[in-house]
PDB file of C-alpha atoms in Angstrom:
ATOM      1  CA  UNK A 491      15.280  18.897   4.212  1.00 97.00           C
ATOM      2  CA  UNK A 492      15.333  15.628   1.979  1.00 98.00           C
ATOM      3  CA  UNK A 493      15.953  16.118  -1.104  1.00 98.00           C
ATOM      4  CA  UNK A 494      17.252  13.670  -4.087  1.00 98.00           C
ATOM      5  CA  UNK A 495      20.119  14.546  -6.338  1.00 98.00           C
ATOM      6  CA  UNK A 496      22.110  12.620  -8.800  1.00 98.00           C
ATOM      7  CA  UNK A 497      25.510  14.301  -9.335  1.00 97.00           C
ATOM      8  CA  UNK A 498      26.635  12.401 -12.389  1.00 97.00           C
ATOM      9  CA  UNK A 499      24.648  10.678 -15.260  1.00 97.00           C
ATOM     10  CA  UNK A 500      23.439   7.334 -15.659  1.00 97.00           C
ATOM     11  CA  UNK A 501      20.230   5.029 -15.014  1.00 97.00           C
ATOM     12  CA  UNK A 502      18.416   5.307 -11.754  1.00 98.00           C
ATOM     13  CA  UNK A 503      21.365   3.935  -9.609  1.00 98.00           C
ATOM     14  CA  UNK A 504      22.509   7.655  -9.668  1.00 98.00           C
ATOM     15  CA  UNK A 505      19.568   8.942  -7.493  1.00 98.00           C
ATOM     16  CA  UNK A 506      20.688   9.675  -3.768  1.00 98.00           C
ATOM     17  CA  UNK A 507      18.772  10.943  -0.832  1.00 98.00           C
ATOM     18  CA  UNK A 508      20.721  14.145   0.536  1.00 98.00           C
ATOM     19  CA  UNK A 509      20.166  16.600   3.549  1.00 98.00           C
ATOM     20  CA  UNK A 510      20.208  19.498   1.861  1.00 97.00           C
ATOM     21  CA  UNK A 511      18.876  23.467   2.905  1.00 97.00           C
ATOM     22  CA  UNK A 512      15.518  24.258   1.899  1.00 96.00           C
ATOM     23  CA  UNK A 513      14.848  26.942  -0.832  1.00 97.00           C
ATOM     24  CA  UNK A 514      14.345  30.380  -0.320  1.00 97.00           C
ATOM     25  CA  UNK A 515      12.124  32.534  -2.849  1.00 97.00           C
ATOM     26  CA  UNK A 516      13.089  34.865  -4.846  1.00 95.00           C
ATOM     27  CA  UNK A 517      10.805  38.210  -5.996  1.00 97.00           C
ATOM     28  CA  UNK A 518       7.664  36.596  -7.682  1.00 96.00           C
ATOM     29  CA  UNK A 519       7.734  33.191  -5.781  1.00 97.00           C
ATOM     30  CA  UNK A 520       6.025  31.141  -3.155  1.00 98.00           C
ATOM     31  CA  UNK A 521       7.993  28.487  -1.285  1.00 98.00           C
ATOM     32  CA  UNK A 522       5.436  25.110  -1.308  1.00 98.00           C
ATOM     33  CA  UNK A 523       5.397  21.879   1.510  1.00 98.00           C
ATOM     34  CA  UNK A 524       5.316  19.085  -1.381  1.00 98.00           C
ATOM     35  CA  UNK A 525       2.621  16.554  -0.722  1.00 98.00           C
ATOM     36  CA  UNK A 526       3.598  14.543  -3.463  1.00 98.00           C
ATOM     37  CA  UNK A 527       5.765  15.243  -6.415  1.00 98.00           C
ATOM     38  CA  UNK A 528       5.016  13.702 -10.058  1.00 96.00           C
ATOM     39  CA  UNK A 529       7.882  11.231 -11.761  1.00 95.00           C
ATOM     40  CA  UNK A 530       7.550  11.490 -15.650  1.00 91.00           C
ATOM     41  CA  UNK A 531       9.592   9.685 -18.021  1.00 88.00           C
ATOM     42  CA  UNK A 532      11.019  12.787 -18.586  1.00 88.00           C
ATOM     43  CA  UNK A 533      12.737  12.964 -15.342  1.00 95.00           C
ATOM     44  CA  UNK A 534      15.090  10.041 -16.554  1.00 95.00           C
ATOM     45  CA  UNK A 535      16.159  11.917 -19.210  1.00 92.00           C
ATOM     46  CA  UNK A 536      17.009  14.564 -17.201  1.00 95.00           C
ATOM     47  CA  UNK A 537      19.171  11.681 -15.106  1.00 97.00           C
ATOM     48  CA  UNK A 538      20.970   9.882 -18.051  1.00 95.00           C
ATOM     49  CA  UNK A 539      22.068  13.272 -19.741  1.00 94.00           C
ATOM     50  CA  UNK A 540      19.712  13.303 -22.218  1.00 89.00           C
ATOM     51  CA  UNK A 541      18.421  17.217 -21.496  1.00 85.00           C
ATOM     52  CA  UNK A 542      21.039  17.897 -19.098  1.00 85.00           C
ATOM     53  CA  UNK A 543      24.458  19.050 -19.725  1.00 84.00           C
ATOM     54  CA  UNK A 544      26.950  18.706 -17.174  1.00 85.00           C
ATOM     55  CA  UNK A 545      27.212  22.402 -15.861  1.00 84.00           C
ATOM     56  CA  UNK A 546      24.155  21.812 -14.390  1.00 90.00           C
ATOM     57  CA  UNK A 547      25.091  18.848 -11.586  1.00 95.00           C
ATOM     58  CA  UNK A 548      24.573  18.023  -9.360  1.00 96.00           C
ATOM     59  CA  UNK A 549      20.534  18.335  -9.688  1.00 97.00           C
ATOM     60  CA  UNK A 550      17.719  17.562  -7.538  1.00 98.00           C
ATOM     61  CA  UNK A 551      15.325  16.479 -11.164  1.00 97.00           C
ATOM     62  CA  UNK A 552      11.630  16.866 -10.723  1.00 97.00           C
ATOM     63  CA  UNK A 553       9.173  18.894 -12.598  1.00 94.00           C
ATOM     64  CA  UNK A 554       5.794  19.410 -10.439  1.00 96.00           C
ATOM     65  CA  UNK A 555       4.454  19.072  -7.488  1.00 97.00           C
ATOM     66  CA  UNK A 556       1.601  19.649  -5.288  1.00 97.00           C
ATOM     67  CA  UNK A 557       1.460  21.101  -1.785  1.00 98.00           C
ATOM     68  CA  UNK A 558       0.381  24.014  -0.148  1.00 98.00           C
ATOM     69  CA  UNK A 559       1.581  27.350   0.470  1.00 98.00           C
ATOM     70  CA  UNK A 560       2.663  29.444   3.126  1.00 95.00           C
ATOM     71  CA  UNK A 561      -0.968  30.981   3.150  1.00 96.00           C
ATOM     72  CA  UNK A 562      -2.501  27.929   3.207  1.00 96.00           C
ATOM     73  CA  UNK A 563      -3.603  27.283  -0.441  1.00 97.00           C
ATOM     74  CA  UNK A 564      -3.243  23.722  -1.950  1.00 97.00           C
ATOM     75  CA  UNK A 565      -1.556  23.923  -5.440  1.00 97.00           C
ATOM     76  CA  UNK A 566      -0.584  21.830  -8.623  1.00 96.00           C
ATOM     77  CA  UNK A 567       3.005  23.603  -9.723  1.00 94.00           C
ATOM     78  CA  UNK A 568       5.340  23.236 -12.625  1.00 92.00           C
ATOM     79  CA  UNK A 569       8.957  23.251 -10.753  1.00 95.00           C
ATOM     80  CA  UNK A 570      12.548  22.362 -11.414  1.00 93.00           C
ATOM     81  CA  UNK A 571      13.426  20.659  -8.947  1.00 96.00           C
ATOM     82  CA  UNK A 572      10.857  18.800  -7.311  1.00 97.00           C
ATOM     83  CA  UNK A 573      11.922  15.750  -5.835  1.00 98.00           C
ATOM     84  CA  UNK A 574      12.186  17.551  -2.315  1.00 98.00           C
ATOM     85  CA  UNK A 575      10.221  18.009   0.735  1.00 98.00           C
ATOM     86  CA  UNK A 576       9.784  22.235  -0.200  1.00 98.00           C
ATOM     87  CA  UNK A 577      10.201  23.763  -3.605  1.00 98.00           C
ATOM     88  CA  UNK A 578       9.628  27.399  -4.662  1.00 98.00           C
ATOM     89  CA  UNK A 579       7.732  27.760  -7.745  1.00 97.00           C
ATOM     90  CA  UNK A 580       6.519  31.366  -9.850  1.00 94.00           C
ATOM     91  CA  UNK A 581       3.346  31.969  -8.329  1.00 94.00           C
ATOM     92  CA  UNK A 582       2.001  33.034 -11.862  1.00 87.00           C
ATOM     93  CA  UNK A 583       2.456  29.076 -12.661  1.00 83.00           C
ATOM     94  CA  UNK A 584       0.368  27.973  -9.365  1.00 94.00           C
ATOM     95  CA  UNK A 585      -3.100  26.164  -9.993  1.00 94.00           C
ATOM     96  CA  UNK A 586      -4.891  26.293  -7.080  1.00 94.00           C
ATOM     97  CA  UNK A 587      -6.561  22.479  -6.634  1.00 95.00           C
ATOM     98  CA  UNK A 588      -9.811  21.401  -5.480  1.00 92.00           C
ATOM     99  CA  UNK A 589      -9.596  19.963  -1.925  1.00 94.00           C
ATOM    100  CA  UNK A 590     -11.583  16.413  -2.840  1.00 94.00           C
ATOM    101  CA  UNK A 591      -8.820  15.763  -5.810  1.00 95.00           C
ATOM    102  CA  UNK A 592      -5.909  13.733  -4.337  1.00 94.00           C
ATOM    103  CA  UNK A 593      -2.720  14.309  -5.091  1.00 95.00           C
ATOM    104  CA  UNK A 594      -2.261  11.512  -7.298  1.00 93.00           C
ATOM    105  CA  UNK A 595      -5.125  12.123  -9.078  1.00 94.00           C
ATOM    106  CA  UNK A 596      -4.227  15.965  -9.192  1.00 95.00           C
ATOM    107  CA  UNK A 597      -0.729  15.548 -10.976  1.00 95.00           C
ATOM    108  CA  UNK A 598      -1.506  13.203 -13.350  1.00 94.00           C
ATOM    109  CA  UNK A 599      -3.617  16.105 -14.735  1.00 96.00           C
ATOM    110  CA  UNK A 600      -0.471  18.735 -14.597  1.00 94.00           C
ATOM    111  CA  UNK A 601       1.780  16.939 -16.694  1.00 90.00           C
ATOM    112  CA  UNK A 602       0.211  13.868 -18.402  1.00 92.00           C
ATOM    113  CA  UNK A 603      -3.260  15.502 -18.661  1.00 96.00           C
ATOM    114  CA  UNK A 604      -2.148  18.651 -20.247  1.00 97.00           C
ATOM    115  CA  UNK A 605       0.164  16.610 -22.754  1.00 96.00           C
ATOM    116  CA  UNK A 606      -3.213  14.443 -23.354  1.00 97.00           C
ATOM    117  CA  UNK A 607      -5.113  17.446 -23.831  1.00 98.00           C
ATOM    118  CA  UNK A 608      -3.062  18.922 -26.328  1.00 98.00           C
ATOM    119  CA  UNK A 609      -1.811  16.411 -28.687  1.00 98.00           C
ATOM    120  CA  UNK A 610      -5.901  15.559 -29.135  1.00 98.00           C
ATOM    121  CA  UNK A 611      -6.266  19.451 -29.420  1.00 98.00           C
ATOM    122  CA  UNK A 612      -3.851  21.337 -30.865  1.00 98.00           C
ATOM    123  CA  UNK A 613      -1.386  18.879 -32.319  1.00 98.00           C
ATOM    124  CA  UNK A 614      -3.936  15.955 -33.808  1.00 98.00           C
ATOM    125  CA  UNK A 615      -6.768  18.589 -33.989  1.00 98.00           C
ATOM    126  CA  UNK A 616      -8.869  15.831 -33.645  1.00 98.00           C
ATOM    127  CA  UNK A 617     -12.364  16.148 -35.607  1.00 98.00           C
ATOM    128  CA  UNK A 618     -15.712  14.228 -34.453  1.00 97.00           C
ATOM    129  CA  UNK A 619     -16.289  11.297 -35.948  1.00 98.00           C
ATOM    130  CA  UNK A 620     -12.540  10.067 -36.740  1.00 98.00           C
ATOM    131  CA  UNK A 621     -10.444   7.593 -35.611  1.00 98.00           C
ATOM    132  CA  UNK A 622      -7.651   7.510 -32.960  1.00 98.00           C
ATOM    133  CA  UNK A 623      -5.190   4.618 -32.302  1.00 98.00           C
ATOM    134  CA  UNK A 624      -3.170   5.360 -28.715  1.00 98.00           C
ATOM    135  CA  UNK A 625      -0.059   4.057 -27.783  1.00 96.00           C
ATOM    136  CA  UNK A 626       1.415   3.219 -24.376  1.00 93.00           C
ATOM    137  CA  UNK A 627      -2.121   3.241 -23.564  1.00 94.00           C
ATOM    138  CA  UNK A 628      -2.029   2.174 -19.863  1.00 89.00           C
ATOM    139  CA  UNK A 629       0.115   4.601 -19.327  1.00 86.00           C
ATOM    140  CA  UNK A 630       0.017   8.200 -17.600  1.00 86.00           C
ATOM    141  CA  UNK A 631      -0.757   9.949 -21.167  1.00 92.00           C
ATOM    142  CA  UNK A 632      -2.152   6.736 -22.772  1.00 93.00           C
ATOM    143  CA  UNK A 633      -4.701   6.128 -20.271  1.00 93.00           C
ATOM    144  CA  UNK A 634      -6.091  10.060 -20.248  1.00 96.00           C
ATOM    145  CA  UNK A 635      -5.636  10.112 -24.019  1.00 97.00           C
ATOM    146  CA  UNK A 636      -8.063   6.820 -24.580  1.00 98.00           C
ATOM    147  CA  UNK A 637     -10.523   8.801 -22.496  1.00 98.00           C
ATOM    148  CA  UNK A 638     -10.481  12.315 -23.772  1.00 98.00           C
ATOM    149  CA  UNK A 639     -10.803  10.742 -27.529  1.00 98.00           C
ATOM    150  CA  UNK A 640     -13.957   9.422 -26.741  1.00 97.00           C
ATOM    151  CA  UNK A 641     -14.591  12.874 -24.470  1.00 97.00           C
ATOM    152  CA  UNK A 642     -14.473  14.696 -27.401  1.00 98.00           C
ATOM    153  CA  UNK A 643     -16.009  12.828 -30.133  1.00 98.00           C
ATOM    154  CA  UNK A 644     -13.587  10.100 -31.414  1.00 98.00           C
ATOM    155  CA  UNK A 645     -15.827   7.836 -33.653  1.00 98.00           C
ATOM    156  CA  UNK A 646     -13.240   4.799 -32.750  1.00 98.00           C
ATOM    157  CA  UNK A 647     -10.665   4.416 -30.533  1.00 98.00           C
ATOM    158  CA  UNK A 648      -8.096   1.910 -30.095  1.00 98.00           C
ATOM    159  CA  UNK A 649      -5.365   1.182 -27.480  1.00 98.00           C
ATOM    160  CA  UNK A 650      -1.678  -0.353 -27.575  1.00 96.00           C
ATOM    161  CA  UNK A 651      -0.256  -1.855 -25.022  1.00 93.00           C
ATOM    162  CA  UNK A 652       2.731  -4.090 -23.854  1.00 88.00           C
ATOM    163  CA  UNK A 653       0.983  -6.713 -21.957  1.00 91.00           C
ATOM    164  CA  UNK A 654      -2.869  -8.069 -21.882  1.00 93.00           C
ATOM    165  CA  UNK A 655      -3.414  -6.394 -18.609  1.00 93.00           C
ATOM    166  CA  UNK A 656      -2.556  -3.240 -19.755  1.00 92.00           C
ATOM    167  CA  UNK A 657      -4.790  -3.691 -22.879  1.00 95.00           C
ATOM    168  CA  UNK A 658      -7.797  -4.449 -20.652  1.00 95.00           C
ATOM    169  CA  UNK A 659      -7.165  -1.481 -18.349  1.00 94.00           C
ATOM    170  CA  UNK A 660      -7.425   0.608 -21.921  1.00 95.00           C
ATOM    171  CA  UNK A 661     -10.613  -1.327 -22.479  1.00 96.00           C
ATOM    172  CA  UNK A 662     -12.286  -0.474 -18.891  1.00 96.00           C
ATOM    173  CA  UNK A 663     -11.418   3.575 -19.625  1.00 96.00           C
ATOM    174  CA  UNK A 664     -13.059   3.263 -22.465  1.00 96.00           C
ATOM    175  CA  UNK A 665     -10.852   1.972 -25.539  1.00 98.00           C
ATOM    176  CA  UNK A 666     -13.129  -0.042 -28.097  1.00 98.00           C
ATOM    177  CA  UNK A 667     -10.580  -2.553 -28.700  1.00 97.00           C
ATOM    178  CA  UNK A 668      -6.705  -3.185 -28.720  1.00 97.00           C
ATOM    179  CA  UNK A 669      -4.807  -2.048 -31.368  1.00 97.00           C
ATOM    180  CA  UNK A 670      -2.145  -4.519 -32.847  1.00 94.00           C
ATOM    181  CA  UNK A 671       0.064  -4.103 -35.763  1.00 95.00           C
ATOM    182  CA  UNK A 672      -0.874  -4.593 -39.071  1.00 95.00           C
ATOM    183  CA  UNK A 673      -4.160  -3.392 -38.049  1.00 96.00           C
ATOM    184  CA  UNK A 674      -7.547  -3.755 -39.224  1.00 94.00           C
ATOM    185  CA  UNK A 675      -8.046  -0.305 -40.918  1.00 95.00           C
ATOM    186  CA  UNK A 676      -6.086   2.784 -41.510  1.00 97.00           C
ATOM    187  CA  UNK A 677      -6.608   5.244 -38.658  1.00 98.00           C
ATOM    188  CA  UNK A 678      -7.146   8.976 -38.823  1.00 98.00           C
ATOM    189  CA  UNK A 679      -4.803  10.035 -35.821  1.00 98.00           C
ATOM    190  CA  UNK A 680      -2.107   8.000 -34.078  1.00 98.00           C
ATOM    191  CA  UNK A 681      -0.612   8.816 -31.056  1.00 98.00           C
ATOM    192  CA  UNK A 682       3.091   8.003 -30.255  1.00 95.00           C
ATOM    193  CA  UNK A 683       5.492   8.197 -27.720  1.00 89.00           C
ATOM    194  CA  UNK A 684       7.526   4.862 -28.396  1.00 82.00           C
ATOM    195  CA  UNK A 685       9.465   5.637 -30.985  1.00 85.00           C
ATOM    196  CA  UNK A 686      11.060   3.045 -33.122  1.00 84.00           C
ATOM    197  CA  UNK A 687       9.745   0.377 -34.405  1.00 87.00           C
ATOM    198  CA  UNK A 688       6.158   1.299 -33.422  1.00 91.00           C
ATOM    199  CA  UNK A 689       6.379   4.225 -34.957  1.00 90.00           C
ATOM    200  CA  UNK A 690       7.457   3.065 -38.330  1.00 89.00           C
ATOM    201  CA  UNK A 691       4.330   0.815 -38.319  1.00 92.00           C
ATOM    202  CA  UNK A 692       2.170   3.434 -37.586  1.00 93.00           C
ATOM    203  CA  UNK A 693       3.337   5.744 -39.577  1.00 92.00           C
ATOM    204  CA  UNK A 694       2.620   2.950 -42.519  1.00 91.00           C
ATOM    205  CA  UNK A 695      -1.928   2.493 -41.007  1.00 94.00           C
ATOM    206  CA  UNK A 696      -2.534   6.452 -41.340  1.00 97.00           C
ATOM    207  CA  UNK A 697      -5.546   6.899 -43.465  1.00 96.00           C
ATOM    208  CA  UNK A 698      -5.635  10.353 -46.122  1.00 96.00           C
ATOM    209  CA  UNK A 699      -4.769  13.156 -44.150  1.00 97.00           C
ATOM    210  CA  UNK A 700      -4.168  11.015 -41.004  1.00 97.00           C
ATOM    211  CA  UNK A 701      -1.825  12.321 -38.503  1.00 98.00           C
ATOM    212  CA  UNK A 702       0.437  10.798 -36.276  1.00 97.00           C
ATOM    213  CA  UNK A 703       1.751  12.720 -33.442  1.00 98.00           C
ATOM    214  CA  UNK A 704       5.491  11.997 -32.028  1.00 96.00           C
ATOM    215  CA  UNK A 705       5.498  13.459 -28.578  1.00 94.00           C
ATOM    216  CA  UNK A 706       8.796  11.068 -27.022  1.00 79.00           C
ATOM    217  CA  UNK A 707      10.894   8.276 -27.910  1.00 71.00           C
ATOM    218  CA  UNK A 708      10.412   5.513 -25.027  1.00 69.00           C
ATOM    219  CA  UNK A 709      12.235   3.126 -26.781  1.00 65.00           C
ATOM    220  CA  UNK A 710      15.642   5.463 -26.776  1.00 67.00           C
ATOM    221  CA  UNK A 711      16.081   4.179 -30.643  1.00 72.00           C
ATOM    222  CA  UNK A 712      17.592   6.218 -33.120  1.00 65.00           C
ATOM    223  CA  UNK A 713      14.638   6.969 -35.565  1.00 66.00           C
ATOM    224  CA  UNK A 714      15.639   6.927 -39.330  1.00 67.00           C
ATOM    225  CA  UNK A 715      15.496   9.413 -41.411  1.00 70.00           C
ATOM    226  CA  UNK A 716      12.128  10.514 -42.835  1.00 78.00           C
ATOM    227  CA  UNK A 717      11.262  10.330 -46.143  1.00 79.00           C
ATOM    228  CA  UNK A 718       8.680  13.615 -48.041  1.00 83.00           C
ATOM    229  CA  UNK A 719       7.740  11.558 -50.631  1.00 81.00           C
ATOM    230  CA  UNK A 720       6.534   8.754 -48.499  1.00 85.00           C
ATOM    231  CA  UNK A 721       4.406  11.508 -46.802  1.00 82.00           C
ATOM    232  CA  UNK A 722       3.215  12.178 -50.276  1.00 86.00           C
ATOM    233  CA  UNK A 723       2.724   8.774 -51.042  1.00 88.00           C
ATOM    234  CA  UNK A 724       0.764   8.467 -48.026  1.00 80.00           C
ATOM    235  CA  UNK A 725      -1.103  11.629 -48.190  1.00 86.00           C
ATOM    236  CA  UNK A 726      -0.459  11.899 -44.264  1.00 91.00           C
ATOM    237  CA  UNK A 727       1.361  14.128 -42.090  1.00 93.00           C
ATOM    238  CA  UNK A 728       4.236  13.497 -38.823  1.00 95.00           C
ATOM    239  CA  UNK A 729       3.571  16.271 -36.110  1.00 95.00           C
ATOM    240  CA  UNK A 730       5.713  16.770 -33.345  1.00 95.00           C
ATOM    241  CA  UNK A 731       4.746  17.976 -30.319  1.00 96.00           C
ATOM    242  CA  UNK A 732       6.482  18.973 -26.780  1.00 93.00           C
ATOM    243  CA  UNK A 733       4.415  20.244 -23.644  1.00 93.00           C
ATOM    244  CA  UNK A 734       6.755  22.757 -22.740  1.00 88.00           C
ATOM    245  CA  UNK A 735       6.620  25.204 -25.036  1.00 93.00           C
ATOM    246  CA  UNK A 736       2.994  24.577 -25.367  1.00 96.00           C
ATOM    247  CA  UNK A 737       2.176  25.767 -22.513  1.00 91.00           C
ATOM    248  CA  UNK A 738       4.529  29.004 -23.075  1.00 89.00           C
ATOM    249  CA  UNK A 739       1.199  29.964 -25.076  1.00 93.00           C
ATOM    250  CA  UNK A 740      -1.688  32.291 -23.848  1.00 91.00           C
ATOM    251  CA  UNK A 741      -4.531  30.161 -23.009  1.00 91.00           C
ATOM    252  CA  UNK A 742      -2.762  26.441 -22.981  1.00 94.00           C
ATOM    253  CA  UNK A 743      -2.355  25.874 -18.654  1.00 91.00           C
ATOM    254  CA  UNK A 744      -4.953  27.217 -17.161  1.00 90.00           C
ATOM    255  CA  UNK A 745      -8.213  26.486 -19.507  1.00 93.00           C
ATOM    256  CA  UNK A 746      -7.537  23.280 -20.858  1.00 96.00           C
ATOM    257  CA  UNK A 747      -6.531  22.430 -16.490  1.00 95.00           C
ATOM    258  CA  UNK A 748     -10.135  23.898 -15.455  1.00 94.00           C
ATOM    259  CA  UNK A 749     -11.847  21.560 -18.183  1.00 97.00           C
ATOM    260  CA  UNK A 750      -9.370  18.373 -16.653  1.00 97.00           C
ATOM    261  CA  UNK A 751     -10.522  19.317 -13.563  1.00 96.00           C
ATOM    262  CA  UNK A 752     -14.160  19.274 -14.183  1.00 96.00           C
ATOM    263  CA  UNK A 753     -14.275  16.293 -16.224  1.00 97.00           C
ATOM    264  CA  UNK A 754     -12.552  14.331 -13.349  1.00 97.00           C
ATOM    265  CA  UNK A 755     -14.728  16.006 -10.809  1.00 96.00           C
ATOM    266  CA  UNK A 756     -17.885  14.984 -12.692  1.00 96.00           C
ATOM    267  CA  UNK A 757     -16.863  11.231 -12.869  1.00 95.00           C
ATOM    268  CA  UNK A 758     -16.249  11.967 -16.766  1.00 97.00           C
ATOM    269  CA  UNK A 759     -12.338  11.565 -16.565  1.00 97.00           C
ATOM    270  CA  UNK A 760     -10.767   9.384 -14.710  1.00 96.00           C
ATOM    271  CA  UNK A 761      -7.146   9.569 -13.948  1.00 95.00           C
ATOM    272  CA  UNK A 762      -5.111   6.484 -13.450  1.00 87.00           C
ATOM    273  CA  UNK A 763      -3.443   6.428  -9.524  1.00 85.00           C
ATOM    274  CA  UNK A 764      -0.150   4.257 -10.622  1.00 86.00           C
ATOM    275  CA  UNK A 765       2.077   3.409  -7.436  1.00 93.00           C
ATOM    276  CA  UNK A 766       3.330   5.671  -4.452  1.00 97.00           C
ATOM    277  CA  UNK A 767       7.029   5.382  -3.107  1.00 98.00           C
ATOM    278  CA  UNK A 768       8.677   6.979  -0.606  1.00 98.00           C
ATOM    279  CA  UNK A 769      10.393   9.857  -1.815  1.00 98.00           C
ATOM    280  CA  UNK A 770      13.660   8.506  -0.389  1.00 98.00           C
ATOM    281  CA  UNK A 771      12.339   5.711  -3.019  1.00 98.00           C
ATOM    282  CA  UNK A 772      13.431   7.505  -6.148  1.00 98.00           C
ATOM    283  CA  UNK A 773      15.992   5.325  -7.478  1.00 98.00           C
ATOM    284  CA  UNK A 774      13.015   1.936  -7.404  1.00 98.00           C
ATOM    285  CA  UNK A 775      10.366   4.589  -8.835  1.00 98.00           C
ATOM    286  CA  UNK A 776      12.402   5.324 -11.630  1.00 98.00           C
ATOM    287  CA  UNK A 777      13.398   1.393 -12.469  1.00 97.00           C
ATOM    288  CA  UNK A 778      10.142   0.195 -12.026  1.00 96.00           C
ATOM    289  CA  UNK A 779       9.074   3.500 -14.947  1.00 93.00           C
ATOM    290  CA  UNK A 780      11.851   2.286 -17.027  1.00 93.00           C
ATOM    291  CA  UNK A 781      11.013  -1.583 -16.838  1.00 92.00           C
ATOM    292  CA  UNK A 782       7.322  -1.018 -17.481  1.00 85.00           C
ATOM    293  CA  UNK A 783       6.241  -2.245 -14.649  1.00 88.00           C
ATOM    294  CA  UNK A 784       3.994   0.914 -13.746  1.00 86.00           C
ATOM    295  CA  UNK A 785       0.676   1.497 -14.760  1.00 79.00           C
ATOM    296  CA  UNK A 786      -1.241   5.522 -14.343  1.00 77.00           C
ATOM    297  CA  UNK A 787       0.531   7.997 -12.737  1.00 89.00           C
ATOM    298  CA  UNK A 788       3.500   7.682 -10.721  1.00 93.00           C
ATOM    299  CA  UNK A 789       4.210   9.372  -7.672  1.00 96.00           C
ATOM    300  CA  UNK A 790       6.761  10.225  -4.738  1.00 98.00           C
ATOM    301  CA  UNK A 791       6.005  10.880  -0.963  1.00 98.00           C
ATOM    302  CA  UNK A 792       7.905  13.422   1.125  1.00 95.00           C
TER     303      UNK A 792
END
């Protein structure tokens, strides 16, 4: 089957289609014909080294999918190595998917809409009535973010974004204007997956008891050290979050999923389809993620 593997680190240049045998389950799991498999930015720092070490290469990256079973059911899956034609995945992680989502559509709620979900939910703990600046907002995350704000009860929400398109793609999901630094107001909860710079700025617009939430560093910048007593200072709080363990919790896949699912089914959520490539297309996928010149959710044909 096609499959693609990098077997040293580096940018995108190390991604290679290979012929390689399809695998086999093991006791608890379901082999799955991919239909499309997600690319998240953090599949490239899987590829540069950043949560790899090298005992594990080569690797085939990749971290969900959906497809359909053996039996015939069409599932969203959290895998390991999913840039392949089959993967095998626990079938206590599969979510079985409605047939009128597309795949696009369906895996930007796995991944990106889970992370949205959460950050507003359990990191943020977002309250009604307050105010939410989102960063990257034309992004996978961003774009669900700006949307589930508002969903549940944002009083003011305003996007980031790198380029004027992107800011009006924000607006049309819902934003109620851009966000640009200094801004207007200080904000109750800021969400950030830039890192650097940005965040420094933001960290400086958080109202009393604001929150921003770190949940990446896009930039790849060092960030400096923190400071308590300019937390104090600015009666304000940094929370970090990461979807992984998250979702290690009871209650964190499959609930906050069924209310993605709904939402999007109802016309109240609407996920951003970002380009398609070719699964034998990895290596351009992943430059085109890096360069920003994606927008929604990125995905890769088998």
């Amino acid at each position: 089957m096609l499959a693609i593997r990098f077997d040293r680190f580096g940018g995108p240049e190390v991604l290679t289609p290979v012929d390689v045998p399809a695998p086999v389950p093991g006791p608890g799991e379901v082999l799955i014909t991919v239909e499309a498999a997600g690319v998240n930015f953090a599949d490239t720092f899987q590829v540069d080294g950043s949560y790899l070490d090298a005992g594990l290469l080569p690797h085939i990256p990749g971290g969900e999918v959906v497809g359909r079973t053996g039996d015939g059911r069409r599932v969203l899956a959290k895998v390991t190595h999913g840039y392949a034609q089959q993967v095998v995945a626990r079938e206590s992680a599969l979510v079985e998917v409605p047939e009128e989502l597309d795949a696009p559509r369906a895996l930007a709620l796995l991944t990106q809409g889970l992370t949205a979900w959460h950050l507003l939910r359990s990191a943020a703990r977002l309250e009604a009535g307050e105010s939410v600046v989102v960063h990257s907002a034309a992004g996978g995350v961003g774009s669900l973010a700006v949307q589930l704000a508002r969903e549940f009860g944002a009083g003011l929400v305003l996007a980031q974004a790198s380029t004027p398109e992107k800011e009006r793609l924000a607006l049309d999901l819902g934003a109620d204007g851009p966000a640009r630094y200094p801004l207007d107001r200080r904000v109750d909860v800021i969400l950030d997956a830039a890192g650097g710079d940005l965040f420094d700025r933001a960290l400086g617009s958080l109202a009393d008891f604001g929150r921003l939430v770190t949940y990446g560093n896009a930039s790849r910048t060092a960030f400096s050290a923190l400071d308590p007593a300019r937390l104090s200072r600015l009666n304000a709080s940094v929370v970090g979050f990461w979807l992984r363990p998250t979702l290690a919790r009871p209650g964190a896949l499959h609930e906050p999923l069924k209310e993605l699912f709904d939402l999007t089914l109802r016309g109240r959520l609407r996920p951003v389809a970002g380009p398609e490539y070719p699964l034998a297309e990895a290596r351009r996928a992943h430059t085109d993620l890096l360069e920003r010149r994606t927008t929604g959710k990125v995905v890769l044909l088998p």
